[in-house]
Amino acid sequence: MKDKEARRAGDQCALYPMRTIVIHATVLTVNQTNQVIYDGAIAFENGVLTHVGQMPDKLDTYDEVIDAKGRIVMPGLVNTHGHTAMSLLRGYADDLPLQEWLETKMWPLEAQFTEDHVRWGTSLSIIEMLKTGTTTFVDMYDHMDMVAELVTASGMRARLCRGVIGLCSAEEQTKKLEEASAFAAKWNETANGRIMTMMSPHGAYTCPPDYVERIVARAHELDLPVHIHMSETEWEVQQNVADYGARPVAHLEKLGVFNRPTLVAHAVHLTDEELDILARYDVKVSHNPISNLKLGSGIARVPDMMERGICVSLGTDSSASNNNLDLFEEMRMVALLHKGHRQNPVLVPASEALRMATIYGAEAIFMDEQIGSLEVGKQADFIMLNSHDVYFQPANDPISHVVYSASGRDVTDVYVQGVQLVKDGKCLTMEEETVIENANRMFELLEKK
């Protein structure tokens, strides 16, 4: 009993050698066939799934039996692009074009961010993500040691990178590169494997070519992937042509970025030739439909990417441009947006939208052998949804209901590596009221214009 209660309370997110089984669930495996198991069960031990299938005949071999009748059990969601500390700026400057929003609103306030701002902004985002079913996220920001410490304490899983903007002196560029490299080396494969790292030039329009090359060279040395913003707006593309005589994709290809495993954020404005280049290099894409729509950036050519076999995942971007981190909303949006835009109702079916938020997200961050689907041998990262409500009825297609009807507010329980982080909608590893109080306090300390 002591081990059970300690695990339920997080207990520093340690693993316990308990044999646990979840029974009477509707299980969405998101395996190769998108198998749905009715009245199914999943079992795990030491953070790893040991059974996914029908109810076993005997349950007395398990230390803990969890009855999930009326619940949907599915893989935890994977948010492949964001800036978690920016939750402090949620609702501060809405309805502006991206460059104006960045240069006149976001960047002046972010320049004032201290480690404490990052602490409480990131904490706010972590609680929001956990309570809405995201178990793994990508973060590109500054003060990343603090972010890593919070991930460790919260029990979440993350791919973290110190985002680097190179519009500064040569000395400052070198300092940022060394900071990013030291962070990546220090934290990679830590927190029992829950934290992995990447190298991250912010974008082609914020990093001079030689600086991008230096960052890529460091990624080679550390054997790490690269994460970068790319082709988010038409302005960015035109500016790249004006500055370097090439569109961003050809420019980054020339600089050797795609010779590393690469995840690009946005990829909105692409030609057929650019799509072919991304497919050839197996570049992964984080599609951020709600942020792109809110900022008026455009609509990415997701159906064309899918036709070429490009891995398309989902991201929220920051809650300053979204304005929430509910990946269920992104799932629904990606399934609807491209149907309407192309006037074709068969594009991005619900099953593919679900995969974008789970197994394709895991593939996009090069972790699909560990997470993203419920299969024996993978990590026990899963969530439960209450499917009793009226909008889940009749219960004839749980995948459709998850994508088109559900929201993050339907999430009741969240596990990462078999450790329960959310129980009955309450985060077990972080003090929500304390975080809310301090997030508001830190925002008030910022000098606004």
XYZ file of C-alpha atoms in Angstrom:
449
model
C 0.000 0.000 0.000
C 2.820 2.394 0.784
C 4.335 1.943 -2.676
C 0.941 2.371 -4.321
C 0.105 5.611 -2.535
C 3.590 6.994 -3.114
C 3.345 6.315 -6.828
C -0.064 7.903 -7.041
C 1.265 11.024 -5.382
C 4.195 11.259 -7.757
C 6.880 10.706 -5.076
C 9.482 12.572 -7.120
C 8.180 10.667 -10.152
C 10.161 7.565 -9.228
C 9.369 4.209 -10.802
C 8.013 1.376 -8.701
C 8.231 -2.332 -9.581
C 4.477 -2.789 -9.231
C 2.510 -4.883 -11.675
C -0.471 -2.692 -12.559
C -3.366 -3.391 -14.893
C -6.097 -1.069 -16.190
C -9.270 -2.996 -17.049
C -12.687 -2.513 -18.716
C -11.373 0.331 -20.890
C -11.961 1.289 -24.499
C -8.349 1.219 -25.643
C -7.173 3.278 -28.622
C -3.827 1.678 -29.374
C -2.806 3.923 -32.302
C -0.734 0.981 -33.502
C -0.155 0.300 -37.200
C -3.811 -0.649 -37.719
C -5.289 1.926 -35.303
C -6.757 -0.996 -33.380
C -9.582 -0.219 -30.964
C -10.044 -2.715 -28.130
C -13.450 -2.696 -26.437
C -13.560 -3.835 -22.807
C -9.785 -3.999 -23.094
C -6.876 -3.813 -20.727
C -3.356 -2.451 -20.535
C -0.757 -3.503 -17.982
C 2.610 -2.065 -17.050
C 5.562 -2.610 -14.754
C 8.636 -0.449 -14.137
C 7.192 2.160 -16.484
C 6.880 -0.182 -19.478
C 3.745 -1.670 -21.062
C 3.573 -5.440 -20.577
C 0.077 -6.132 -21.934
C -2.233 -4.400 -24.419
C -5.300 -6.380 -25.401
C -8.340 -8.134 -24.050
C -8.891 -8.695 -20.355
C -6.663 -11.487 -19.040
C -8.322 -14.463 -17.363
C -6.593 -13.874 -14.033
C -5.953 -10.606 -12.248
C -4.480 -11.949 -9.026
C -0.935 -11.684 -10.405
C -1.206 -7.878 -10.398
C -0.399 -5.640 -7.441
C -2.865 -2.965 -8.541
C -6.055 -3.235 -10.596
C -7.631 -0.017 -11.919
C -11.196 -0.212 -13.198
C -11.556 2.138 -16.179
C -15.134 1.307 -17.128
C -16.599 4.188 -19.099
C -13.126 5.538 -19.873
C -11.188 5.786 -23.107
C -7.527 4.898 -22.631
C -5.152 6.206 -25.289
C -1.526 7.284 -25.748
C -0.490 10.565 -24.177
C -0.449 13.443 -26.656
C 2.816 14.836 -28.070
C 3.075 18.614 -28.576
C 5.953 19.132 -31.013
C 6.437 22.902 -30.835
C 6.083 25.506 -28.138
C 7.588 28.107 -25.861
C 6.145 27.243 -22.467
C 7.308 30.292 -20.496
C 5.311 32.532 -22.843
C 2.108 31.494 -21.097
C 2.801 34.575 -18.970
C 1.872 36.638 -22.042
C -1.410 34.886 -22.815
C -3.976 37.454 -23.982
C -1.535 40.362 -23.725
C -1.320 41.290 -27.429
C -3.852 39.583 -29.652
C -4.924 40.192 -33.251
C -1.654 41.510 -34.676
C 0.531 40.404 -37.645
C 3.389 38.124 -36.616
C 6.312 40.530 -37.103
C 4.529 43.430 -35.426
C 3.403 41.109 -32.635
C 6.956 39.842 -32.114
C 8.887 43.081 -32.489
C 6.580 45.505 -30.647
C 4.903 43.273 -28.073
C 6.547 39.906 -27.413
C 10.260 40.561 -27.693
C 10.280 43.730 -25.507
C 8.573 41.863 -22.676
C 10.538 38.658 -23.156
C 13.750 40.695 -22.884
C 12.706 41.363 -19.280
C 12.197 37.685 -18.447
C 14.284 36.390 -15.575
C 14.665 32.813 -14.423
C 11.661 33.381 -12.159
C 9.492 34.436 -15.096
C 10.470 31.234 -16.872
C 9.850 29.195 -13.701
C 6.252 30.313 -13.261
C 5.338 30.631 -16.934
C 6.615 27.140 -17.644
C 4.911 25.747 -14.533
C 1.614 27.218 -15.728
C 2.074 25.543 -19.121
C 3.081 22.189 -17.659
C -0.047 22.010 -15.520
C -2.222 23.023 -18.474
C -0.635 20.422 -20.733
C -0.882 17.654 -18.168
C -4.520 18.389 -17.364
C -5.404 18.349 -21.081
C -3.634 15.090 -21.879
C -0.229 16.103 -23.222
C 2.498 13.884 -21.791
C 5.412 14.975 -24.010
C 6.273 18.438 -25.307
C 8.969 20.277 -27.240
C 10.223 23.544 -25.787
C 12.490 26.096 -27.440
C 13.382 28.963 -25.139
C 15.903 30.513 -22.729
C 16.731 29.712 -19.077
C 16.305 26.093 -20.086
C 17.949 24.645 -16.978
C 14.901 25.864 -15.089
C 12.597 24.250 -17.650
C 14.460 20.950 -17.318
C 14.207 21.063 -13.542
C 10.458 21.601 -13.788
C 10.065 18.733 -16.253
C 12.007 16.510 -13.873
C 9.827 17.454 -10.907
C 6.525 17.328 -12.790
C 7.045 13.852 -14.254
C 6.418 14.957 -17.840
C 8.468 13.987 -20.849
C 10.110 16.613 -23.073
C 12.488 17.399 -25.922
C 14.180 20.610 -24.838
C 16.405 23.090 -26.635
C 17.889 26.455 -25.858
C 16.575 28.566 -28.751
C 19.318 30.751 -30.204
C 18.786 34.092 -31.951
C 21.928 35.267 -33.687
C 21.099 38.958 -34.242
C 23.866 40.072 -31.914
C 27.634 40.521 -31.673
C 30.068 37.720 -32.469
C 30.908 37.453 -28.774
C 27.249 37.125 -27.831
C 26.718 34.532 -30.565
C 29.530 32.404 -29.165
C 28.185 32.762 -25.634
C 24.695 31.623 -26.715
C 26.081 28.693 -28.685
C 28.104 27.511 -25.707
C 25.089 27.883 -23.417
C 22.919 25.872 -25.813
C 25.566 23.172 -26.201
C 26.214 22.888 -22.473
C 22.504 22.612 -21.752
C 21.999 19.967 -24.441
C 24.904 17.861 -23.214
C 23.997 18.206 -19.541
C 20.330 17.268 -19.770
C 20.136 14.777 -22.636
C 18.770 11.392 -21.498
C 18.186 12.567 -17.926
C 15.162 12.266 -15.594
C 15.091 8.522 -16.187
C 15.134 9.169 -19.932
C 12.185 11.561 -19.872
C 14.301 14.531 -20.995
C 15.960 14.543 -24.397
C 17.540 17.595 -26.028
C 18.088 19.228 -29.427
C 20.054 22.105 -30.905
C 17.962 25.028 -32.056
C 18.801 27.984 -34.269
C 15.647 30.068 -33.921
C 15.193 30.627 -37.653
C 16.928 31.517 -40.890
C 15.769 35.138 -40.535
C 17.153 35.460 -36.995
C 20.455 33.604 -37.459
C 23.133 34.575 -40.005
C 24.205 31.721 -42.330
C 27.609 31.146 -40.734
C 25.970 31.000 -37.315
C 23.472 28.390 -38.484
C 26.403 26.349 -39.784
C 28.151 26.569 -36.414
C 25.029 25.376 -34.609
C 24.622 22.480 -37.042
C 28.265 21.532 -36.573
C 27.691 21.415 -32.820
C 24.620 19.227 -33.373
C 26.867 16.823 -35.306
C 29.385 16.799 -32.461
C 26.704 16.104 -29.858
C 24.768 13.747 -32.145
C 21.526 15.657 -31.602
C 18.594 16.642 -33.834
C 17.945 20.214 -34.965
C 14.738 22.168 -34.341
C 14.068 25.426 -36.216
C 11.245 27.771 -37.244
C 10.859 27.767 -41.023
C 8.644 29.479 -43.619
C 6.016 30.574 -41.127
C 5.013 33.725 -43.030
C 5.208 35.042 -46.574
C 7.235 37.976 -45.202
C 9.843 35.574 -43.836
C 10.173 33.820 -47.200
C 10.500 37.083 -49.128
C 13.031 38.419 -46.629
C 15.129 35.264 -47.002
C 15.163 35.701 -50.768
C 16.137 39.364 -50.391
C 18.914 38.608 -47.903
C 20.338 35.356 -49.265
C 18.950 34.873 -52.765
C 17.046 31.710 -51.862
C 13.860 30.599 -50.175
C 14.291 29.148 -46.655
C 14.218 25.462 -47.623
C 16.983 25.748 -50.236
C 18.880 28.077 -47.926
C 18.808 25.649 -44.986
C 19.609 22.728 -47.263
C 22.712 24.573 -48.466
C 23.754 25.271 -44.873
C 23.596 21.554 -44.076
C 20.716 21.735 -41.597
C 18.876 18.789 -43.128
C 21.948 16.579 -42.874
C 20.963 16.259 -39.227
C 17.635 14.747 -38.144
C 15.483 17.879 -38.323
C 12.139 19.067 -37.004
C 10.847 22.290 -38.574
C 8.058 24.340 -37.050
C 5.255 25.732 -39.238
C 6.419 25.135 -42.853
C 3.433 27.124 -44.100
C 4.689 28.677 -47.328
C 6.258 25.916 -49.424
C 6.493 25.179 -53.145
C 6.272 21.726 -54.693
C 10.048 21.705 -55.054
C 10.490 22.566 -51.380
C 8.111 19.799 -50.345
C 10.156 17.360 -52.408
C 13.339 18.488 -50.650
C 11.802 17.963 -47.220
C 10.603 14.504 -48.253
C 14.031 13.587 -49.617
C 15.755 14.494 -46.354
C 12.950 13.020 -44.195
C 12.492 16.363 -42.461
C 9.745 16.283 -39.817
C 7.113 19.036 -39.616
C 5.324 20.508 -36.605
C 2.008 21.822 -37.913
C 0.577 24.552 -35.672
C -2.808 25.254 -37.284
C -4.453 27.402 -34.599
C -1.445 29.643 -34.024
C -0.952 30.018 -37.779
C -4.598 30.996 -38.231
C -4.669 33.429 -35.320
C -1.544 35.220 -36.558
C -2.819 35.242 -40.132
C 0.264 33.347 -41.259
C -1.524 31.052 -43.693
C -2.443 27.392 -44.058
C 0.299 24.805 -44.451
C 0.052 22.330 -47.326
C -0.508 19.368 -45.025
C -2.345 17.109 -47.521
C 0.533 17.575 -49.984
C 3.036 16.751 -47.251
C 1.138 13.597 -46.399
C 1.056 12.541 -50.052
C 4.848 12.764 -50.103
C 5.239 10.742 -46.907
C 6.437 13.676 -44.816
C 5.851 13.150 -41.106
C 3.402 15.835 -39.962
C 2.869 16.277 -36.223
C 0.929 18.836 -34.188
C 2.083 21.716 -32.035
C 0.336 24.517 -30.223
C 3.141 27.083 -30.350
C 2.971 29.300 -27.262
C -0.232 30.152 -25.458
C 0.585 33.773 -26.303
C -0.363 33.026 -29.911
C -2.909 30.237 -29.478
C -4.184 30.967 -26.639
C -4.187 27.563 -24.965
C -2.196 24.343 -25.029
C -5.077 21.915 -25.568
C -3.832 19.542 -28.246
C -7.334 18.115 -28.681
C -8.243 21.457 -30.254
C -5.344 21.100 -32.700
C -6.523 17.588 -33.574
C -10.010 18.794 -34.392
C -8.682 21.813 -36.262
C -6.312 19.830 -38.476
C -9.111 17.408 -39.343
C -11.471 20.260 -40.315
C -9.213 22.973 -41.696
C -7.851 21.164 -44.710
C -11.223 19.689 -45.666
C -12.681 23.175 -45.849
C -9.659 24.820 -47.427
C -9.416 22.237 -50.211
C -13.191 21.615 -50.366
C -12.542 17.902 -49.965
C -14.121 16.072 -46.996
C -11.833 13.041 -47.223
C -8.632 14.952 -46.424
C -7.027 14.386 -43.012
C -9.517 11.846 -41.647
C -9.990 11.524 -37.885
C -7.676 8.513 -37.717
C -4.820 10.527 -39.229
C -5.478 13.532 -36.993
C -5.217 11.218 -33.985
C -1.933 9.830 -35.274
C -0.561 13.355 -35.781
C -1.116 14.057 -32.085
C 0.396 10.759 -30.938
C 2.589 8.411 -32.984
C 3.514 10.980 -35.659
C 4.389 13.396 -32.860
C 6.653 10.753 -31.369
C 8.246 10.162 -34.787
C 8.731 13.906 -35.283
C 10.873 14.060 -32.148
C 12.633 10.782 -32.966
C 11.073 8.838 -30.091
C 8.504 6.637 -31.840
C 10.189 3.464 -30.613
C 9.462 4.541 -27.031
C 6.161 6.453 -27.067
C 3.208 7.490 -29.239
C 1.206 4.261 -29.236
C 0.078 1.655 -26.745
C 2.155 -1.413 -27.587
C 3.962 -3.935 -25.435
C 7.519 -2.808 -24.748
C 6.798 0.906 -25.093
C 6.748 3.389 -22.251
C 3.550 3.490 -20.174
C 2.598 7.034 -21.212
C -1.186 7.099 -21.451
C -4.256 9.138 -20.605
C -7.855 8.395 -19.691
C -10.931 10.289 -20.904
C -14.359 10.225 -19.341
C -16.588 9.026 -22.178
C -19.857 9.098 -20.216
C -20.864 12.571 -21.393
C -23.616 13.098 -23.956
C -21.252 14.153 -26.758
C -19.568 10.733 -26.669
C -22.900 9.037 -27.421
C -23.834 6.809 -29.130
C -20.531 5.060 -28.479
C -20.100 3.772 -32.021
C -16.730 5.286 -33.065
C -14.386 6.335 -30.246
C -11.745 7.664 -32.658
C -14.298 10.002 -34.238
C -15.502 11.121 -30.819
C -11.945 11.797 -29.562
C -11.099 13.938 -32.598
C -14.386 15.689 -33.376
C -16.137 15.854 -29.981
C -13.649 15.648 -27.123
C -11.536 18.339 -25.528
C -8.720 18.336 -23.038
C -11.269 18.969 -20.296
C -12.450 15.381 -20.727
C -9.087 14.061 -19.532
C -9.355 12.549 -16.064
C -6.075 10.715 -15.508
C -2.549 10.977 -16.912
C 0.390 8.580 -16.555
C 3.991 8.932 -17.730
C 6.289 5.925 -17.348
C 3.486 4.350 -15.338
C 3.543 7.138 -12.744
C 0.214 8.885 -12.232
C 0.574 12.636 -12.686
C -3.106 13.616 -12.929
C -5.885 11.934 -10.965
C -9.555 12.828 -11.448
C -8.489 16.043 -13.188
C -6.104 17.170 -10.455
C -2.383 17.553 -11.044
C -0.527 15.537 -8.411
C 3.014 16.817 -8.873
C 2.579 20.616 -8.943
C 0.653 23.029 -6.708
C -1.812 24.650 -9.090
C -2.942 27.553 -6.885
C 0.650 28.484 -6.049
C 1.564 28.479 -9.731
C -1.427 30.626 -10.708
C -0.672 33.165 -7.993
C 2.984 33.480 -8.959
C 2.336 33.545 -12.719
C 0.044 36.542 -12.255
C 2.579 38.187 -9.952
C 5.399 37.807 -12.480
C 3.280 39.242 -15.290
C 2.495 42.320 -13.204
C 6.225 42.891 -12.686
C 6.781 43.316 -16.424
C 7.030 46.854 -17.793
C 4.451 47.217 -20.574
C 4.293 49.911 -23.243
